[in-house]
XYZ file of C-alpha atoms in Angstrom:
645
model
C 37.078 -53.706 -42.190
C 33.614 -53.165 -44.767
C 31.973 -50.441 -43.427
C 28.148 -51.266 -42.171
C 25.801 -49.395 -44.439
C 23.055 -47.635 -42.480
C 19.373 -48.890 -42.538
C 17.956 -45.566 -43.791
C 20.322 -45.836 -46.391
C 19.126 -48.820 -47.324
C 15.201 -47.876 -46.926
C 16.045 -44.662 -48.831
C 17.517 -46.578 -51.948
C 14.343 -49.220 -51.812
C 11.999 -46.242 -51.337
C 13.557 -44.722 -54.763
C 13.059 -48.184 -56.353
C 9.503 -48.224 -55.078
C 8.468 -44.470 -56.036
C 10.014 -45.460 -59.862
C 8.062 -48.841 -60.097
C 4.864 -46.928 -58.786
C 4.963 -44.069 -61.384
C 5.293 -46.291 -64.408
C 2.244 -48.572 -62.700
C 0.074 -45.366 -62.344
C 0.015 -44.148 -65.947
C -0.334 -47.556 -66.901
C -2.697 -48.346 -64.960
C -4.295 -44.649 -66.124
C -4.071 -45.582 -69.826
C -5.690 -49.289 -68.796
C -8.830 -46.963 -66.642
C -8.931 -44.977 -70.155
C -9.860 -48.084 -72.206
C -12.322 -49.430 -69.842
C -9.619 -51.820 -68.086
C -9.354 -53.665 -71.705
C -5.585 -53.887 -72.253
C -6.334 -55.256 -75.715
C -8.258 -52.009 -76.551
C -5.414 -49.552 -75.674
C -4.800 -47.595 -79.357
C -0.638 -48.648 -80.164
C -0.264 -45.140 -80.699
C -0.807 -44.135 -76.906
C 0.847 -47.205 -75.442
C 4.069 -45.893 -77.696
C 3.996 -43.160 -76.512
C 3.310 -43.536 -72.882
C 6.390 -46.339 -73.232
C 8.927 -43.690 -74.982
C 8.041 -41.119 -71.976
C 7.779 -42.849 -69.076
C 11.188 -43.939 -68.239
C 12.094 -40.204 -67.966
C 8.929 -38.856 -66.760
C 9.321 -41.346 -63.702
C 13.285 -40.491 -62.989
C 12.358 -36.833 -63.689
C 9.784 -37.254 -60.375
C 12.377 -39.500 -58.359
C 14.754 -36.051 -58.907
C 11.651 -34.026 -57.872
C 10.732 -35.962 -54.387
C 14.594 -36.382 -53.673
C 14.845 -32.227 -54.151
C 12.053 -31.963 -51.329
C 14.097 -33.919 -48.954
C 11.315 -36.692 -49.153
C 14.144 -39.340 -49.191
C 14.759 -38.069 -45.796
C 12.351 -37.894 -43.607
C 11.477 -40.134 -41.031
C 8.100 -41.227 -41.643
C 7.120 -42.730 -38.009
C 6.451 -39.060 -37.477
C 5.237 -37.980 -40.978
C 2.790 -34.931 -40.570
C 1.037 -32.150 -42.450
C 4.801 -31.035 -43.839
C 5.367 -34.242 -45.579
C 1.784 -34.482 -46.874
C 1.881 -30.888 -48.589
C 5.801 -31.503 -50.332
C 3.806 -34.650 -51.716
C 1.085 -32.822 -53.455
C 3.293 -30.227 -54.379
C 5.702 -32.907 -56.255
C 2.608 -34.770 -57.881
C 1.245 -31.433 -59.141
C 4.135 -30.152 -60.598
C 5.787 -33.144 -62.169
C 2.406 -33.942 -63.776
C 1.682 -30.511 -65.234
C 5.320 -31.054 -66.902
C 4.645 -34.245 -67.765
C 1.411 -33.565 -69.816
C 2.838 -30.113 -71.455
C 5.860 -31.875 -72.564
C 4.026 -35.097 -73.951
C 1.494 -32.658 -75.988
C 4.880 -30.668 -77.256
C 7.095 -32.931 -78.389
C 4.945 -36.243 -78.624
C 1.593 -36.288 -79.043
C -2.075 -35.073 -77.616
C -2.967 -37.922 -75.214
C -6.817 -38.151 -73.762
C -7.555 -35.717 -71.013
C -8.241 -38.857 -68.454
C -4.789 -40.333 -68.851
C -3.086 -37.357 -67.118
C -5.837 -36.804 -64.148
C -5.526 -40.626 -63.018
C -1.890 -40.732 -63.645
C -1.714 -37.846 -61.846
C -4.289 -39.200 -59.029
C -3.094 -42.631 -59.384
C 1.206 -41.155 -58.749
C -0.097 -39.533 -55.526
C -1.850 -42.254 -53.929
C 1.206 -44.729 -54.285
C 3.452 -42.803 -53.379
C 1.698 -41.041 -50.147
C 0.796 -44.571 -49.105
C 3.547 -46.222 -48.771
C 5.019 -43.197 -46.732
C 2.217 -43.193 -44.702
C 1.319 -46.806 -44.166
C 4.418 -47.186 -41.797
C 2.274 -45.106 -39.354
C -1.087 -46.747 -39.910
C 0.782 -50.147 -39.136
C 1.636 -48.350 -36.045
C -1.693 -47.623 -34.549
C -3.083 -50.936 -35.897
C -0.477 -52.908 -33.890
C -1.182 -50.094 -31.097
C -4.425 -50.599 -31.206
C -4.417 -54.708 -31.204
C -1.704 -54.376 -27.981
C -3.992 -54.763 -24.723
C -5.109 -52.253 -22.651
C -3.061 -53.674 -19.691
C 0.299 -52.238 -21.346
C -1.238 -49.103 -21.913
C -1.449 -46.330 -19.411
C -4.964 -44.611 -19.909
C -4.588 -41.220 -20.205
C -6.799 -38.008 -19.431
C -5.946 -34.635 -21.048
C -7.344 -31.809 -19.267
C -7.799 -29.052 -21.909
C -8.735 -29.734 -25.435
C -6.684 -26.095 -26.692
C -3.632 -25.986 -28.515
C -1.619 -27.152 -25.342
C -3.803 -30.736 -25.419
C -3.096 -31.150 -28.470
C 0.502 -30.758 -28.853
C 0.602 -33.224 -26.125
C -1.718 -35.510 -27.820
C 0.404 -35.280 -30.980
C 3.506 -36.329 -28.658
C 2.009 -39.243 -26.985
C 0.637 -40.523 -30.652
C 4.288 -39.914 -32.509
C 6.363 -41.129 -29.550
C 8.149 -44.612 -29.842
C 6.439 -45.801 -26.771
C 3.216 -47.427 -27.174
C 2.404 -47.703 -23.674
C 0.040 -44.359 -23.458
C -3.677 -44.379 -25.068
C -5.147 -40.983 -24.669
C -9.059 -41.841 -23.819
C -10.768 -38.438 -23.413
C -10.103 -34.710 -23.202
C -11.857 -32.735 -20.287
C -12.598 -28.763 -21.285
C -14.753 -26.209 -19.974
C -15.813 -25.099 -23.159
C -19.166 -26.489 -23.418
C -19.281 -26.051 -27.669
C -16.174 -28.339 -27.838
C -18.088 -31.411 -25.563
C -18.941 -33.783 -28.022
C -16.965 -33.577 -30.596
C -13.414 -35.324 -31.195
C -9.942 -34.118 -31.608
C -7.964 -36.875 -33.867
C -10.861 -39.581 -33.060
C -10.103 -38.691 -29.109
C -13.738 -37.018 -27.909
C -14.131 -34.328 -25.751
C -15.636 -35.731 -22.744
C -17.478 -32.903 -20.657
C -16.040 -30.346 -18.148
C -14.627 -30.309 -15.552
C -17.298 -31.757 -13.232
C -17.126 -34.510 -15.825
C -13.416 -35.610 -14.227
C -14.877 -38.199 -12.285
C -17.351 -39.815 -14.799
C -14.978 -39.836 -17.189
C -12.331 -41.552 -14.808
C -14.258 -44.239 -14.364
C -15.619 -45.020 -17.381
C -12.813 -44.337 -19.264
C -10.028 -46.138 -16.321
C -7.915 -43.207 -16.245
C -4.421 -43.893 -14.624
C -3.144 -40.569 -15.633
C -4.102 -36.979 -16.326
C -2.228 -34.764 -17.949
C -2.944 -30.915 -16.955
C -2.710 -28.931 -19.954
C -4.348 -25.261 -19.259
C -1.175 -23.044 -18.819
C -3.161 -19.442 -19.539
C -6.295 -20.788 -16.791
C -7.089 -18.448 -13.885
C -4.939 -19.832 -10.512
C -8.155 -20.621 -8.786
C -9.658 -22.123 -11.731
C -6.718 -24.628 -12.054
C -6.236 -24.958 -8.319
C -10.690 -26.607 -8.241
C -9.850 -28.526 -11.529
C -6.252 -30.183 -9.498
C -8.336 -30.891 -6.431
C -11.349 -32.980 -8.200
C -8.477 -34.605 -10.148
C -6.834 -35.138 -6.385
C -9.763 -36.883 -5.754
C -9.164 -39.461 -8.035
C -6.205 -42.341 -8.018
C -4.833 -41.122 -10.740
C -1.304 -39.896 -11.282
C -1.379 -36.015 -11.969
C 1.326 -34.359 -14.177
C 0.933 -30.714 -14.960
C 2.483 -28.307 -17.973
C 4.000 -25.661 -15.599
C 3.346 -22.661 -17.689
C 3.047 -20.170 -20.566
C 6.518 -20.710 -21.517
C 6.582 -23.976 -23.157
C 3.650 -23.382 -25.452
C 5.480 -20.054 -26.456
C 8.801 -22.077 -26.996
C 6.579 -24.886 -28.893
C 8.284 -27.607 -25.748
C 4.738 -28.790 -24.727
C 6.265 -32.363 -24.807
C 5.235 -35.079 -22.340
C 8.380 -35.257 -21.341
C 8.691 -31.200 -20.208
C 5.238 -32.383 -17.913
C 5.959 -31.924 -14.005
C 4.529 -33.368 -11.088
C 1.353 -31.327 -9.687
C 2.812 -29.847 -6.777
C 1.548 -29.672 -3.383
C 1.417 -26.134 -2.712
C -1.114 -26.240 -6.474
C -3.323 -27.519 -3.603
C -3.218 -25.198 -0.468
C -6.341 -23.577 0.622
C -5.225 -19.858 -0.961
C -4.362 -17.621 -3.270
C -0.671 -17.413 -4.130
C 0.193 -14.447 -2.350
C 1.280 -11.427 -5.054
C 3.217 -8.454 -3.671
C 4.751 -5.264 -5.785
C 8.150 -6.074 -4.891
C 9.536 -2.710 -7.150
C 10.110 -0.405 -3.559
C 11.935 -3.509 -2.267
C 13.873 -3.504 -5.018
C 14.714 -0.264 -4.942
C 15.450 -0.143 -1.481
C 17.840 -2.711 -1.999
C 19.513 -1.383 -4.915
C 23.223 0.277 -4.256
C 22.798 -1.040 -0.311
C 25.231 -3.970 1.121
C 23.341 -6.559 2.484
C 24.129 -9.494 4.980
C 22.146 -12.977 4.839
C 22.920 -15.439 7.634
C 22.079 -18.826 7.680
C 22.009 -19.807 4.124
C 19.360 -22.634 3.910
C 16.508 -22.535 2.100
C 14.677 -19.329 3.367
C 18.403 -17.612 3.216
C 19.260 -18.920 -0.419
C 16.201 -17.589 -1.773
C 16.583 -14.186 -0.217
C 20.078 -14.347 -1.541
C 18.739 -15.048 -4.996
C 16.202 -12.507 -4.783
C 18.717 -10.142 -3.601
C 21.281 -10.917 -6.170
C 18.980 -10.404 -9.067
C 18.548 -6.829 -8.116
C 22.081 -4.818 -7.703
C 22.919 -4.474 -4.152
C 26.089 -2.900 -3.977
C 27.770 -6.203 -1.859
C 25.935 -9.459 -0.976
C 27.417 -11.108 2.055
C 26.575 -14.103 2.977
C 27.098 -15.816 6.295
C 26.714 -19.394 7.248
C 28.408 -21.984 9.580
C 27.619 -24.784 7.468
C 29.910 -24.481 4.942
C 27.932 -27.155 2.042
C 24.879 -24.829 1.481
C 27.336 -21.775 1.671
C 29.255 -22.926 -0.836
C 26.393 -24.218 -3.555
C 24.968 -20.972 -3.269
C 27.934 -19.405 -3.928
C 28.374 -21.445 -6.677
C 25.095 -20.423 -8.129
C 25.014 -16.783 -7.416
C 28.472 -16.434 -8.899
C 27.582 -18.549 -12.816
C 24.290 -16.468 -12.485
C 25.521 -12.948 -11.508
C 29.337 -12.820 -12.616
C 29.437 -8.611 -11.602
C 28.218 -9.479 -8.513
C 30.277 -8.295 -5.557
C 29.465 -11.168 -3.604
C 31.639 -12.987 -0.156
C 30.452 -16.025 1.651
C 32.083 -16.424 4.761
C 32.043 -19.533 6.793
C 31.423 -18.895 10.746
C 28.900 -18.839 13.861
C 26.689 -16.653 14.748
C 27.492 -17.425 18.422
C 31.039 -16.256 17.930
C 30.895 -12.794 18.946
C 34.513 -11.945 17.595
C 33.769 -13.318 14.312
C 30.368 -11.569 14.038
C 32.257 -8.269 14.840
C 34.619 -8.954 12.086
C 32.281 -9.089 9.009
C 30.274 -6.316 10.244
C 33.526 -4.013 11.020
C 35.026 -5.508 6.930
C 31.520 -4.955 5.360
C 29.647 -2.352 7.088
C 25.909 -3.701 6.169
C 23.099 -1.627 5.830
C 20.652 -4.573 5.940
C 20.564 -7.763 7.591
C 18.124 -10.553 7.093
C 18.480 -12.831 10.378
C 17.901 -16.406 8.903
C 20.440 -18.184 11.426
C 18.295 -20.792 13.237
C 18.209 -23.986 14.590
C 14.403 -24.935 12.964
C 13.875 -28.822 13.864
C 11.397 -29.238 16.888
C 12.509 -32.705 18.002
C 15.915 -32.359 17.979
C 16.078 -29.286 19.990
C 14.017 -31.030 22.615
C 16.464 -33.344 22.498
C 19.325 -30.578 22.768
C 17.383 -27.598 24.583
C 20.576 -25.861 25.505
C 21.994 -25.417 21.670
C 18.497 -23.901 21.224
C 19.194 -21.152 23.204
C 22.808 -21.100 22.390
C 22.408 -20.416 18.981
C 19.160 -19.058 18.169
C 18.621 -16.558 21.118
C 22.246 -15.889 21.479
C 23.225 -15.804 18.019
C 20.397 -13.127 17.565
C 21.724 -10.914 20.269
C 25.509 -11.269 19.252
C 24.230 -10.426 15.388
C 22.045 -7.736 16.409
C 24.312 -6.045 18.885
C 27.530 -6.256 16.182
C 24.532 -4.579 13.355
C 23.489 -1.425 16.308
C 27.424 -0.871 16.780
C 27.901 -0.951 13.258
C 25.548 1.289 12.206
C 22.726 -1.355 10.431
C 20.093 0.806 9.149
C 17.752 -2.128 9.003
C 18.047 -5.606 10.798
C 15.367 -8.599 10.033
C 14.771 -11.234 11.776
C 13.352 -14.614 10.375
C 10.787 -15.834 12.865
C 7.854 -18.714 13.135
C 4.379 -19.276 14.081
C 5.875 -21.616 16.856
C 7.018 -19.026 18.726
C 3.191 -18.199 19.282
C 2.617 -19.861 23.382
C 5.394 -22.364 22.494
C 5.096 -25.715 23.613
C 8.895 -26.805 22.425
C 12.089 -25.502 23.196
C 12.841 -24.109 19.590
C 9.500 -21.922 19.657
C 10.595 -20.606 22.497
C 14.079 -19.694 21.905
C 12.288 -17.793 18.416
C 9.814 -16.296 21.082
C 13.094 -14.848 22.940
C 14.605 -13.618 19.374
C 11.846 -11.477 19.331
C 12.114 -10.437 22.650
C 15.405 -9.491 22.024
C 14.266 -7.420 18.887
C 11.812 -5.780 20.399
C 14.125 -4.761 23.811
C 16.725 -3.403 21.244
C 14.753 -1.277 19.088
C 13.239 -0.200 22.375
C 16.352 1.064 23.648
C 17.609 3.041 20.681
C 14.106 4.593 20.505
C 15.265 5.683 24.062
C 18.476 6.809 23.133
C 20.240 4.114 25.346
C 21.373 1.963 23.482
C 24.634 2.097 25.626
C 22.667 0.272 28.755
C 22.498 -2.868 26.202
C 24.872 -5.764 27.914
C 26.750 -7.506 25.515
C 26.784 -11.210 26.328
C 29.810 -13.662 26.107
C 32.104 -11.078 24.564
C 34.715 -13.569 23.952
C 37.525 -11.366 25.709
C 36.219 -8.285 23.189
C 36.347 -5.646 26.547
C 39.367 -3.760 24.624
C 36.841 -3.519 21.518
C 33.391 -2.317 22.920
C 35.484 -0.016 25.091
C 36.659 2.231 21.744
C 35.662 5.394 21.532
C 34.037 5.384 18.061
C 32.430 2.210 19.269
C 31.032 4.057 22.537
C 29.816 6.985 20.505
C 27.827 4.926 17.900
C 25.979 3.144 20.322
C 25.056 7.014 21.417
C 23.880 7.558 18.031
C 22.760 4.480 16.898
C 19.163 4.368 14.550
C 19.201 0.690 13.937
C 15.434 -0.539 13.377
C 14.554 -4.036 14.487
C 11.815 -5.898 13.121
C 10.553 -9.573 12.945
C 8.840 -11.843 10.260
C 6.669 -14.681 11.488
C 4.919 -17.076 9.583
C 4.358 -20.707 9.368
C 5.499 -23.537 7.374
C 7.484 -23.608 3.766
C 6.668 -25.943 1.632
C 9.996 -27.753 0.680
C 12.350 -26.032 3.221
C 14.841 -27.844 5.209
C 13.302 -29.821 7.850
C 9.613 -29.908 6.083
C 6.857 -32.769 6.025
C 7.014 -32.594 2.376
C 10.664 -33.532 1.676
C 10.028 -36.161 4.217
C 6.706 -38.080 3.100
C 7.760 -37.943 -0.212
C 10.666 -40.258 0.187
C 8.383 -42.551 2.534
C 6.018 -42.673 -0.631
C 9.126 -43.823 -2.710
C 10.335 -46.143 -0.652
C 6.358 -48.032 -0.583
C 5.243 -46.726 2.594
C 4.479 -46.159 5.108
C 3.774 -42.357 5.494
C 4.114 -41.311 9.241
C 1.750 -38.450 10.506
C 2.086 -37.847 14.357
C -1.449 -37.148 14.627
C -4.643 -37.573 12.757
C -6.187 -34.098 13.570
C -2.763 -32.334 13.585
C -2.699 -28.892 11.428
C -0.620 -26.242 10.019
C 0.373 -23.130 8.416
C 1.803 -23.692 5.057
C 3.575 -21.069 2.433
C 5.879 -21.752 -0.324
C 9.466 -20.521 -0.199
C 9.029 -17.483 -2.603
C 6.012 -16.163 -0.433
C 7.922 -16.316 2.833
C 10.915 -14.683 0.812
C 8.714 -11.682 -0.283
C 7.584 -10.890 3.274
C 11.090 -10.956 5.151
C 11.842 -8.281 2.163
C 8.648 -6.589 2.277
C 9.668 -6.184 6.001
C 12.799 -4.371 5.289
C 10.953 -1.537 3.204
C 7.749 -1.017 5.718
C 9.692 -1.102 8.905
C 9.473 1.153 11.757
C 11.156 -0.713 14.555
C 9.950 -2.987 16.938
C 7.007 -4.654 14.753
C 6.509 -8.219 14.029
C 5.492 -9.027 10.660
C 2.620 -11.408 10.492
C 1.013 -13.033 6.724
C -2.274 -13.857 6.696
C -1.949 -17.488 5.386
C -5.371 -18.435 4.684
C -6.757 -21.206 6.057
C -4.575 -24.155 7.992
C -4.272 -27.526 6.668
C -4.265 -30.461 7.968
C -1.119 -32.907 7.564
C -2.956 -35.753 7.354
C -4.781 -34.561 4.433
C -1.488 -33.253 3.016
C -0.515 -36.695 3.516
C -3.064 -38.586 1.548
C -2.886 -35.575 -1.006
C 0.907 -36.197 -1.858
C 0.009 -39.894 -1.985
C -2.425 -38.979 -4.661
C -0.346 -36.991 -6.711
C 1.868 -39.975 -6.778
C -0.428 -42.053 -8.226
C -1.275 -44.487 -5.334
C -4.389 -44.770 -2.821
C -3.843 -43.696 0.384
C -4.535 -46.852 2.859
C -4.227 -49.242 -0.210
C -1.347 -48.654 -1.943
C 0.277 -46.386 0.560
C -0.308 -47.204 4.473
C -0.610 -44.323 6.614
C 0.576 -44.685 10.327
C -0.357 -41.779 13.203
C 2.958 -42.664 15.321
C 1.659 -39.757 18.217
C 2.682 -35.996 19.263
C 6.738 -35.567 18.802
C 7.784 -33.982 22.041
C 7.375 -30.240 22.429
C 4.682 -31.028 19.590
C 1.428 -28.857 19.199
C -1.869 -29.811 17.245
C -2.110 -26.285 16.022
C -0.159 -23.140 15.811
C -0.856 -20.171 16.128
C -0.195 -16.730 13.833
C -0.541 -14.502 16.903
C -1.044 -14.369 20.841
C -4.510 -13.113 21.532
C -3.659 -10.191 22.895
C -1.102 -8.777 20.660
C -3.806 -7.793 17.958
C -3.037 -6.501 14.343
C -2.991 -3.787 11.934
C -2.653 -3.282 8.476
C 0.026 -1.995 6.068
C 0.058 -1.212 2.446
C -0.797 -4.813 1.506
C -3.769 -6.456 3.017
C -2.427 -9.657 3.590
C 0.735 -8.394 5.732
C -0.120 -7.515 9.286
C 1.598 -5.716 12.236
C 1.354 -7.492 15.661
C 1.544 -5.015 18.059
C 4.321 -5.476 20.988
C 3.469 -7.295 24.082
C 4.923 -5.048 27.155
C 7.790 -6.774 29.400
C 10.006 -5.297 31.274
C 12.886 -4.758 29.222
C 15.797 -4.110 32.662
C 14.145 -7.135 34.242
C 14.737 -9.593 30.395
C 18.205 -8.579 29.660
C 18.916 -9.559 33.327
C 17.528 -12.474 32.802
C 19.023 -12.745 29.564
C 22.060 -13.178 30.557
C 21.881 -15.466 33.800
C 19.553 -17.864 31.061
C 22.603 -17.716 28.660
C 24.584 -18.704 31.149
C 22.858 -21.914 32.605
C 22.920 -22.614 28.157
C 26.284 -22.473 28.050
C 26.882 -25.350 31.270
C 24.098 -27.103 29.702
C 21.960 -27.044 32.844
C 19.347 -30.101 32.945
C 16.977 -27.232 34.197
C 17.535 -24.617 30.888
C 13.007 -25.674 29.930
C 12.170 -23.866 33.389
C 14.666 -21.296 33.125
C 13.092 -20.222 30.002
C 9.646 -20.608 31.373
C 10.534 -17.831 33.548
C 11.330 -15.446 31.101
C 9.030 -16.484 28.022
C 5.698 -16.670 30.547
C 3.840 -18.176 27.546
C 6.059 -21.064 27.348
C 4.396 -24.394 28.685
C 6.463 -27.478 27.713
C 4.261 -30.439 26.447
């Protein structure tokens, strides 16, 4: 079988063949320019001696340009590099050339070596060269219609590495149009023939008279709220938005198109990304075994976070064994000396609760262990109870027995006057937090019931058990706060497949607001919570502004690329049950004060009669448990803020 030879092979040996040819034509053609283009007037001496040299000089220079690897380089992205090596070759083999004509030939006229020299450098750059310039010709003649018109926002070295991309890639279907800077000296002027449109309140003049379908972001080192104005004019636009995500890629020199991400939503919320001096959590952490249950989003970050900073033992606990086991999976390739166990179980299971904290001995829990969707637990009130007030009590009563130095409980904004079931099964969590640190602060922790033991009489009955709850220091705390941007059970997940499958987006309601953080955010406050508590508090971030869903809506359509109402439909399908227009951060009258950081509040503890709620406690876990139709009134009789929609 004849083996295929390879076509750069082939363009390399016809490339030799060329650069050969083109030196004996350019001292030719040097001698011809020396005789005032009168071949008949050329002196016989010179042409003799330009024909007995030649031959060599010109395989001397094919040696020369195959020595600087210019037989292998792929000209379609030819650059600077290429252009010097050439110069370098034309110099040098022509300063041989004319010392060793004058030595061991003859002295030829000054003017033959500087055009041969001149004449050598221009054939042989442009036919290296030309392939490109065919390129943007033939780029150039393709129409605009198979070209995506592109916008650059920031005409520094970032632009222009992208630039450089989008002109050397093998697709043709980009045409950068304009760069937008806010550097008023470089307006004007033109960076590789593109110009250098205005600033930033240029965007939209230049997006229409340019037709910009998409804008590349390119201003890694700008200031977060200057970015965060420059991604909301460009929001206002049609165009799709794809953003460098930071200093790392120009450091790494991978500002490629292809490393661009899509502008994400939380680049648009109403705030400042909130920045906290994690180094006391840290340390608090450090050397400490700490238990994580409920492993979804909110409880795989804090495992990360916790992971990354040398707690003695990470245990994580989760009944759904998928997530359990792909952050496992993660934390062990990512941490290998980590002392880590994931163990698969309920939170409602008293006996298996009592297990892992009796094996492990925690000194800090973070309560993530939730049902979170709003519709669904209307739809299934009692599991709301069952496993969200319930499984708090059964975790919190196993961490005071145990001797839990710290326990933390993940809570929401919709446990503010809940109007669904799930809000107020968090509003109950709370109450349960808040009658248990209560209790130890009395020193009776012993008068706690424990509910549902599961037959565990013969264990609460031991006598170290009895004695701990004697001596018991446990502080309880809660974290509230509002929405996370990408969690399980979020809008954003949700609307963006409804934008990939065409539309249409749902939004219950058009006036319909919320709360929104990003996961990290949340993640520092549960752990901020840990270091600043005193027992008893609920944690409360000040979240800036709320947004509205429907503009979140028509924002992610943007970002897409597509008009909302156009492209897009968007379609108000009416109030969920248990659904609220707004939530709230706090009840009026629990009021706030400050800690160390001035966007972390303390909501101070509504009274309730603590005898009177564990009574009640337990007749309302009761009517859970034989899923009584009447479990929303029940509950209205112990959470008094709780009015069902």
């Amino acid at each position: 079988m004849k083996k295929k030879i390879e076509h750069w092979k082939v363009v390399t040996l016809l490339l030799i063949i060329y650069d050969f040819l083109a030196i004996i034509m350019s001292y030719f053609l040097a001698l011809w320019i020396r005789f005032d283009c009168e071949f008949s007037e050329i002196d016989l001496p010179y042409f003799r001696t330009y024909c007995r040299t030649i031959l060599v000089y010109a395989l001397f220079c094919v040696v020369v340009l195959g020595t600087l690897r210019l037989y292998k380089s792929i000209w379609r992205f030819a650059s600077y590099t290429e252009l010097l090596r050439i110069i370098c070759a034309t110099v040098f083999t022509g300063v041989i050339y004319c010392i060793a004509v004058n030595i061991f030939t003859m002295r030829m006229p000054v003017s033959y070596y500087f055009f041969g020299v001149l004449m050598q450098f221009i054939l042989t750059l442009g036919i290296r060269f030309s392939y490109r310039f065919v390129l943007l010709l033939r780029g150039q003649k393709n129409p605009d219609k198979r070209q995506k018109r592109v916008m650059i926002i920031g005409a520094g070295k970032a632009g222009q590495m992208i630039l450089r991309d989008i002109k050397n890639s093998k697709e043709v279907n980009k045409k950068v149009c304009c760069f937008i800077d806010d550097n008023h000296n470089k307006w004007g002027r033109y960076i590789d023939n593109v110009p250098v449109f205005g600033g930033r309140d240029s965007i939209m003049e230049a997006v229409k008279k340019f037709g910009i379908e998409k804008i590349y972001v390119t201003i890694p080192s700008a200031k977060p709220e200057d970015k965060r104005d420059i991604l909301r004019i460009c929001n206002e636009t049609s165009c799709e938005l794809l953003n460098l995500p930071g200093m790392y890629q120009l450091y790494t020199g991978e500002v490629l198109v292809s490393k661009m991400k899509p502008v994400q939503t939380e680049d648009l919320l109403g705030r400042d990304p909130i920045r906290t001096d994690m180094s006391e959590v840290f340390e608090y952490i450090k050397d400490k075994v700490v238990l994580v249950t409920g492993v979804g989003s909110i409880g795989s970050e804090l495992a990360r976070q916790i992971a990354a900073h040398n707690p003695k033992r990470l245990v994580l606990f989760d009944i759904y064994e998928n997530n359990a086991y792909d952050i496992q999976q993660e934390l062990k390739k990512k941490y290998p000396n980590l002392k880590l166990n994931t163990i698969i179980g309920s939170v409602r299971d008293s006996r298996k609760i009592f297990q892992v904290f009796e094996e492990f001995r925690p000194d800090i829990v973070y309560h993530a262990a939730a049902h979170k969707h709003v519709p669904l637990m209307e739809d299934s009130p009692c599991e709301s109870i069952k496993n969200n007030a319930i499984g708090t009590y059964k975790t919190a009563y196993a961490a005071m027995v145990h001797g839990c130095k710290r326990f933390v409980l993940i809570s929401t904004d919709k446990a503010v006057n809940p109007t669904n079931i799930m809000g107020a099964s968090k509003r109950l969590c709370e109450m349960i937090i808040q009658a248990f640190d209560a209790k130890i602060k009395e020193g009776k922790a012993n008068e706690i019931p424990q509910l549902y033991t599961h037959g565990m009489n013969e264990v609460l009955t031991k006598p170290q058990v009895i004695e701990s709850l004697k001596t018991t220091k446990t502080e309880f705390v809660a974290v509230r706060f509002g929405n996370v941007l990408g969690s399980n059970g979020s809008v954003i997940p949700l609307f963006k497949k409804q934008i990939e499958a065409g539309g249409p987006v749902t939004v219950t309601h058009p006036d319909i607001i919320r709360y929104f953080m990003t996961i990290p955010e949340a993640v520092s406050l549960v752990l901020l919570a840990g270091t600043y508590a005193n027992g008893g508090e609920i944690f409360v971030l000040d979240m800036g502004e709320p947004v509205k869903i429907d503009t979140l809506a028509r924002n992610l359509i943007r970002l897409s690329g597509y008009t909302p109402d156009v492209d897009i439909k968007l379609e108000y399908t009416g109030l969920r049950k248990g659904e609220k227009l707004f939530e709230e951060k706090l009840m009026a009258e629990e009021g706030l004060k400050k800690t160390k950081n001035d966007l972390i509040h303390i909501g101070c503890p509504i009274p309730f009669d603590i005898e009177i709620f564990l009574k009640d406690l337990n007749s309302l876990l009761e009517a859970a448990y034989k899923n009584k139709d009447d479990i929303r009134e029940r509950v209205q009789k112990v959470v008094t803020t709780y009015h069902p929609a």
